[in-house]
XYZ file of C-alpha atoms in Angstrom:
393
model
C -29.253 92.575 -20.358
C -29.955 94.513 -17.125
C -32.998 92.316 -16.202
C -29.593 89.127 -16.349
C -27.813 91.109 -14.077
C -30.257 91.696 -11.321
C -31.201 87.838 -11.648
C -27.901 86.832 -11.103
C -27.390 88.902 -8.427
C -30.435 87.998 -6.540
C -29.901 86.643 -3.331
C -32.865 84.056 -3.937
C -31.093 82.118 -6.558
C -28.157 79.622 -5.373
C -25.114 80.152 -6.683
C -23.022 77.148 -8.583
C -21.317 74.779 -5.189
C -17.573 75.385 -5.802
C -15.637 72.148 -6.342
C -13.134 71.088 -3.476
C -10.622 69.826 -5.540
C -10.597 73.500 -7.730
C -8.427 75.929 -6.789
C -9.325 79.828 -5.796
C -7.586 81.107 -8.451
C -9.154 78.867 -11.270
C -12.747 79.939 -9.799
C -12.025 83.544 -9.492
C -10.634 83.904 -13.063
C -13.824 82.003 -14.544
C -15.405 85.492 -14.730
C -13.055 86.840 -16.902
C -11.812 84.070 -19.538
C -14.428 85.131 -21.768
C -12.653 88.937 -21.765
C -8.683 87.042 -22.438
C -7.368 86.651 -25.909
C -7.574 83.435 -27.664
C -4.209 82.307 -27.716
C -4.223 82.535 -24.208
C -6.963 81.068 -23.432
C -5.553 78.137 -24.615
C -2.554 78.236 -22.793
C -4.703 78.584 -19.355
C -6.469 75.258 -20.875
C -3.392 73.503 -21.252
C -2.189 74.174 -17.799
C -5.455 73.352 -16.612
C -5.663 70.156 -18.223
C -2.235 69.220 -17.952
C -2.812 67.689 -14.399
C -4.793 64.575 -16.285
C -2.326 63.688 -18.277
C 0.144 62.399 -15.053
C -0.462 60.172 -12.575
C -0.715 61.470 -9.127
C 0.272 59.624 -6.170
C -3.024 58.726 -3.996
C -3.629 60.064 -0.216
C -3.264 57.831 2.229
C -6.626 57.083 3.273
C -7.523 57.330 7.621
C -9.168 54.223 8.757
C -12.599 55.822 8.681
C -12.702 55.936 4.775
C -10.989 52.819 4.179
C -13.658 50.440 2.869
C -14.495 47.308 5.173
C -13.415 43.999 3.307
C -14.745 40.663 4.030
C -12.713 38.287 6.276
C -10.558 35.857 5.013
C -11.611 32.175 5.594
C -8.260 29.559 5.291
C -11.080 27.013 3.423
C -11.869 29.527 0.670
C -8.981 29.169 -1.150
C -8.351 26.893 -4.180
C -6.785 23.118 -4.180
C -4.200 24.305 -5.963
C -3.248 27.144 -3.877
C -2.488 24.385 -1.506
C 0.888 23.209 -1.111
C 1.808 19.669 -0.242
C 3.171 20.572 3.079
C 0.192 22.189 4.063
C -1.779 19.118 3.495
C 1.242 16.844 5.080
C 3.522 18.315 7.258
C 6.251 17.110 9.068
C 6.497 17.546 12.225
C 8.462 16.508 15.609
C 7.492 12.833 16.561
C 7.035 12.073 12.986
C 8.552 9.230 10.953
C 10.344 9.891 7.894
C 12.368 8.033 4.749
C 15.466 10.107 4.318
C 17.319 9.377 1.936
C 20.288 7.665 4.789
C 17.731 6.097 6.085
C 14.933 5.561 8.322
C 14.495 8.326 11.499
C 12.537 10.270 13.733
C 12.093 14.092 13.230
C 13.411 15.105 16.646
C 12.619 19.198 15.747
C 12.182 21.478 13.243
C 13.331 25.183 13.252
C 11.264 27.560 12.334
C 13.001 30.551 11.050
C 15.152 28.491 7.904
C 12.950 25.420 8.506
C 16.049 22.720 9.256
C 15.150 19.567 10.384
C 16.682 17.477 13.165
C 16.260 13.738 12.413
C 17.262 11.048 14.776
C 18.821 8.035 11.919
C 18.180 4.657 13.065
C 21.443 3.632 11.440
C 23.292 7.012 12.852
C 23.136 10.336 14.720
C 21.180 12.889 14.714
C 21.254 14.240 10.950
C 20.353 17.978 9.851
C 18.490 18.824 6.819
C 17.555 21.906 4.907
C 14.282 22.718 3.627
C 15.455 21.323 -0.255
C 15.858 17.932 1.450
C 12.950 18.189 3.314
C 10.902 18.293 0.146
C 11.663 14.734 -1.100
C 11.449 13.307 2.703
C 8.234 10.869 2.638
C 6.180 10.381 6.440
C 6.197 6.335 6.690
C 3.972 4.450 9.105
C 6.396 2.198 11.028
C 10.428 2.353 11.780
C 12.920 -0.882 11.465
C 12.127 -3.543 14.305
C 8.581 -1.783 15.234
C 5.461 -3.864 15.204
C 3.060 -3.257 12.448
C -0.102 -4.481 10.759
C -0.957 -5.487 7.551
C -4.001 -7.086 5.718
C -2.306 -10.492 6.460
C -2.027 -10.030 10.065
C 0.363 -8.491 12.696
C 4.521 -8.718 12.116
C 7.454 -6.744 12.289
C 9.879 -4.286 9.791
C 12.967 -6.492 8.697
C 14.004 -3.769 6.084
C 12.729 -0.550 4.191
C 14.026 0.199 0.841
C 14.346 3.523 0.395
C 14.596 3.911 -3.472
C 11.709 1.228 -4.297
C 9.688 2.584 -1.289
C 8.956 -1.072 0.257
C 8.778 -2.532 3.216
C 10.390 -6.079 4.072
C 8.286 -7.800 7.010
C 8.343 -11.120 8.810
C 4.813 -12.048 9.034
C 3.320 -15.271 11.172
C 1.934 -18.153 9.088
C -0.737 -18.962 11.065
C -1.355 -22.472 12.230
C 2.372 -23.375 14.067
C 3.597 -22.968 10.336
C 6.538 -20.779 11.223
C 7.450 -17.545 9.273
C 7.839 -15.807 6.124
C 8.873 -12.167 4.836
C 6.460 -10.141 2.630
C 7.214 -6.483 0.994
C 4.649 -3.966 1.026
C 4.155 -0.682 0.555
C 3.994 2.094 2.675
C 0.192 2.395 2.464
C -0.449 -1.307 3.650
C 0.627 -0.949 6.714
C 0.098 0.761 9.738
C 1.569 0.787 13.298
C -0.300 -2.114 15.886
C -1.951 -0.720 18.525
C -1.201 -1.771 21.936
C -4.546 -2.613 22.276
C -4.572 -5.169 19.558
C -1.464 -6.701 20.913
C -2.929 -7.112 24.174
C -3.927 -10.273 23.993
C -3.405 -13.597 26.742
C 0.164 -14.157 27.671
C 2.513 -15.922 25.155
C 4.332 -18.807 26.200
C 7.747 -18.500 27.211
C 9.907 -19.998 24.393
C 7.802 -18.490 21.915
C 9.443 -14.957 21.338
C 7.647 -12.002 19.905
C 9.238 -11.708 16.779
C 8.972 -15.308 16.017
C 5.237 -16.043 15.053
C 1.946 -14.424 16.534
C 0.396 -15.969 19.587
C -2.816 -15.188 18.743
C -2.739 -17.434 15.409
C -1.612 -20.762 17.555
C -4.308 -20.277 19.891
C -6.802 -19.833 17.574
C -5.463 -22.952 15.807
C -5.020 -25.063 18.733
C -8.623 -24.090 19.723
C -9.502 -25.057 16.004
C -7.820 -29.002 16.606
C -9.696 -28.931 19.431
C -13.260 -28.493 17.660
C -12.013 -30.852 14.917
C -10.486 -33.636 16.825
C -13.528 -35.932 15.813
C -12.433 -35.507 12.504
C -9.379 -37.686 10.725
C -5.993 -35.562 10.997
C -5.940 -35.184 7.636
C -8.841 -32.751 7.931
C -6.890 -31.063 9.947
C -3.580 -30.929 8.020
C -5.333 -29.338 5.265
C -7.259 -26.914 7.814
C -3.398 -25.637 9.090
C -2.566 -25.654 5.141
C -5.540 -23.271 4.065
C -4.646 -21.494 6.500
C -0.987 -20.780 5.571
C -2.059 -20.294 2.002
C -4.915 -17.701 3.051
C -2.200 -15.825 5.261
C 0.683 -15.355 2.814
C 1.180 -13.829 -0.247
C 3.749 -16.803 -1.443
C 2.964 -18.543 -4.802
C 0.638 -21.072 -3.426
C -1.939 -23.098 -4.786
C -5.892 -23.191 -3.714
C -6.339 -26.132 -2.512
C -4.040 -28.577 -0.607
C -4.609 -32.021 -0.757
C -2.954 -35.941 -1.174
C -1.015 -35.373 -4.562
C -0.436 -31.399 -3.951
C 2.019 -30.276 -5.837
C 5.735 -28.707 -3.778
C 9.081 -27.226 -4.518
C 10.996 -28.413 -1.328
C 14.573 -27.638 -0.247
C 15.522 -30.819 -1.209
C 13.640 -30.826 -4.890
C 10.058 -30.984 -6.088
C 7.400 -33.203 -5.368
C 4.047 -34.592 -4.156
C 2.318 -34.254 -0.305
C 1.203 -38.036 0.677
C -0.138 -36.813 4.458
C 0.343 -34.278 6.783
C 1.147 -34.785 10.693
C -0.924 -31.491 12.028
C 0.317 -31.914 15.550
C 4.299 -32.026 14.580
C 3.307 -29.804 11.518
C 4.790 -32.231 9.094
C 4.497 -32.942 5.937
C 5.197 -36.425 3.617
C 6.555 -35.483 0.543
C 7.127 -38.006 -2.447
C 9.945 -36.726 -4.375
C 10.342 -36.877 -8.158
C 13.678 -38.563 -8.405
C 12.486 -41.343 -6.201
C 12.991 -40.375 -1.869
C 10.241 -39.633 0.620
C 10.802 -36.961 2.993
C 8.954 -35.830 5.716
C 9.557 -32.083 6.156
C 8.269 -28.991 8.356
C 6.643 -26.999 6.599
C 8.697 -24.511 7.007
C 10.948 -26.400 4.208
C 8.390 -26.490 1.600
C 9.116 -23.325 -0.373
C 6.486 -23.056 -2.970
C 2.787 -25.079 -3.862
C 2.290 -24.871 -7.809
C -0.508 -26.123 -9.573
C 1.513 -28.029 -12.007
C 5.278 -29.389 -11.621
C 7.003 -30.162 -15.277
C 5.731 -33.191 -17.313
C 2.272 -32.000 -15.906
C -0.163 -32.401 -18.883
C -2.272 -28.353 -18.651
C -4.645 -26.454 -20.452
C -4.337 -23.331 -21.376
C -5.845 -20.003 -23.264
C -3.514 -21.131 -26.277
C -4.525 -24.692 -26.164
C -3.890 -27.868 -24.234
C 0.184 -28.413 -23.550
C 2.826 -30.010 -21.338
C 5.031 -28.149 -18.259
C 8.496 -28.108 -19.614
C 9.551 -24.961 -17.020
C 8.266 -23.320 -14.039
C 9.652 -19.832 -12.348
C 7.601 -20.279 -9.191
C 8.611 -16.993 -7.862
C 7.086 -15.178 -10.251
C 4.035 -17.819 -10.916
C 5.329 -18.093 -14.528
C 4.932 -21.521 -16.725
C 6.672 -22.249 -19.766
C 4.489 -24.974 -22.060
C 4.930 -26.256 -24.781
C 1.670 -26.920 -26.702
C 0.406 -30.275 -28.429
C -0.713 -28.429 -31.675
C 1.532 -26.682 -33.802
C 0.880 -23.606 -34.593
C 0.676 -21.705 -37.971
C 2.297 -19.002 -39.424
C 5.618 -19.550 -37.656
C 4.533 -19.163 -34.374
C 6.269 -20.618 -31.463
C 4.600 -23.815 -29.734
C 6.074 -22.409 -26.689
C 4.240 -20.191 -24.532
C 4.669 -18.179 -21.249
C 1.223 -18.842 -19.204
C 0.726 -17.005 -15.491
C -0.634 -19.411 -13.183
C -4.320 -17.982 -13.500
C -4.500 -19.062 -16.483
C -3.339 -22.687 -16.151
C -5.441 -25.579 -15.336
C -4.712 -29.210 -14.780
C -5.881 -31.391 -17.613
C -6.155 -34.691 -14.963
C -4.837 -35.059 -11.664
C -1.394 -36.833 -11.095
C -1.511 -40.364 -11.260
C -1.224 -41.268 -7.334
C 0.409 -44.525 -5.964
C -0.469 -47.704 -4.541
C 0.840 -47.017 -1.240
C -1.570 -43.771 -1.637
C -4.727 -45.356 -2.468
C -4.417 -47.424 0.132
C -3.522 -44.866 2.981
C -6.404 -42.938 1.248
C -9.310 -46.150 1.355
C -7.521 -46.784 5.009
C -8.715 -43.210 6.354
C -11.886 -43.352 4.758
C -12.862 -47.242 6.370
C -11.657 -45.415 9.906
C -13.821 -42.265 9.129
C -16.418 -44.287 8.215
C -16.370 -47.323 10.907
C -13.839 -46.410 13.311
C -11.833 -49.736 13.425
C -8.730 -51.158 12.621
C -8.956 -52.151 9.055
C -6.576 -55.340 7.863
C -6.020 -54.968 4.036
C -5.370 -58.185 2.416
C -2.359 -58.778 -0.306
C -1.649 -60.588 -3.012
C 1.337 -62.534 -1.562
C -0.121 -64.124 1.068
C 3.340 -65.137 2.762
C 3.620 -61.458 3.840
C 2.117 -60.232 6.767
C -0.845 -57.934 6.198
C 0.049 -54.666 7.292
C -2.068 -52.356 9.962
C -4.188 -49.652 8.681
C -3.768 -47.907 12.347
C -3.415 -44.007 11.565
């Protein structure tokens, strides 16, 4: 026991490091807990211990010990993190679908976020931030010049609860207008680049039919004016068909198909200079229109022998608007079914082509001797006390 003291006591052997966070008195009285009575030893234990048992409040921590942390990048973040007006804000200069109307953000505060919007159809209108929410960025206001995968036009209308646009759109060709909803998405604001084109005439306004169409068609009559005007009539018709979105047929043609202001019908020819059009009508006139006044080309009119997916049938209705047919088939059907289907125009064919007249075979074999020999050709009648008519075109 003497040879433990002097060992302890040596000055060559390091002594225990005292813990920072211990205090004095807890180290000094280490020496003598072994000498204290039981019970209260475990009373200094308790108090001792006790500290563990709470939570203490941290240190604040000096800028030298707090731990460096890695920069945030603004791209690191999830999708979802990502609010919609993050990824599409609105801001001044901006078009916008209110729900008044059509306007232009005129400026945005940035402390409650209220809008200012300049209404086309009003004042200047304020908006809070709830509003601003269901507000939608469109391309093009009312009256502004736009473009759209069937060439350039202008904003008649915007509908703000169906989200379409209403524009008047050129035919093409000297065919005059016709108005065409879209939505937002197809269409985009011209550039005044693409509208700077040659100089349009001056009775032919801006809003009434694009410049750039006519010359490219009058350049096209130029190229074909070897060929009979017929070509050309159904050049300027292909045309209008490939340029609207109107129920139209896919080919034009003598014996085309037409709903007309004045009632439904047949083409016989077309004038491409006047941009005219002969139209046999079914109850028994011939009228020579603009085409302008030809509303819709269907395949079929009614009485029009078609076949179908559910069999061969007759055309007893038409909605050409929609490019619905009502037929009636030829077989009946079993089990109770109808005999009276609902056929889109995709599926509908013509069965034989309408039955053309006289005086249309013989306009027809008149253009084809003048194609063929360029002459006058005389064609002779059965009643030879008539004079023969002139096949001059």
């Amino acid at each position: 026991m003497p040879l433990f003291r002097r060992q302890q006591s040596c000055p060559s052997v390091r002594r225990k490091t005292r813990l920072q966070t211990q205090p004095e008195s807890e180290i000094d009285a280490e020496p003598e807990a072994s000498n204290r009575p039981p019970a209260i030893q475990a009373v200094y234990s308790l108090m001792s211990n006790s500290s563990k048992l709470f939570l203490a409040k941290p240190k604040p921590q000096t800028p030298a010990q707090t731990p460096a942390q890695t920069p945030h990048k603004p791209y690191s973040h999830s999708v979802d993190a990502v609010s919609e007006h993050e990824l599409n804000p609105l801001g001044p200069g901006m078009r916008v679908a209110t729900p008044f109307g059509l306007g232009k953000i005129v400026a945005v505060r940035g402390d409650d976020g209220t809008t200012a919007v300049q209404l086309q159809d009003s004042g200047v209108a304020y908006f809070g931030t709830a509003v601003m929410d269901e507000m939608l960025a469109v391309p093009a206001l009312v009256g502004e010049r736009v473009y759209t995968p069937s060439g350039y036009g202008r904003v008649l209308r915007y509908d703000v609860r169906e989200q379409l646009y209403t524009l008047r759109l050129a035919a093409g060709g000297g065919l005059g207008e016709y108005e065409l909803q879209l939505r937002p998405a197809d269409v985009r604001p011209a550039d005044h680049k693409d509208t700077r084109q040659s100089r349009r005439p001056r009775g032919l306004s801006e809003g009434s039919m694009d410049w750039d169409s006519r010359r490219s068609s009058s350049s096209s009559r130029a190229r074909l004016s070897g060929s009979s005007p017929g070509t050309n009539g159904l050049a300027i018709l292909k045309n209008f068909a490939t340029t609207s979105y109107t129920f139209v047929a896919s080919k034009y043609h003598h014996g085309q198909p037409v709903i007309t202001k004045f009632g439904a019908g047949h083409i016989l020819t077309v004038d491409p200079q006047r941009c005219t059009a002969q139209v046999q009508l079914l109850w028994g006139a011939t009228a020579f229109l603009n085409a302008d006044m030809i509303d819709y080309y269907p395949k079929a009119l009614e009485g029009t022998d078609v076949q179908t997916k559910f069999g061969s049938g007759v055309v007893i209705g038409l909605r050409p608007a929609d490019g619905i047919y009502t037929v009636r088939l030829h077989q009946m059907q079993l089990n109770g079914k109808s005999d009276v289907v609902y056929v889109p125009e995709s599926d509908l064919y013509r069965v034989r082509k309408l039955a053309a007249t006289a005086a249309n075979v013989r306009g027809r074999l008149k253009a084809m001797a003048q194609r063929r020999f360029g002459e006058r050709i005389v064609v002779a009648h059965e009643n030879h006390g008539q004079e023969p008519s002139s096949a001059g075109i």
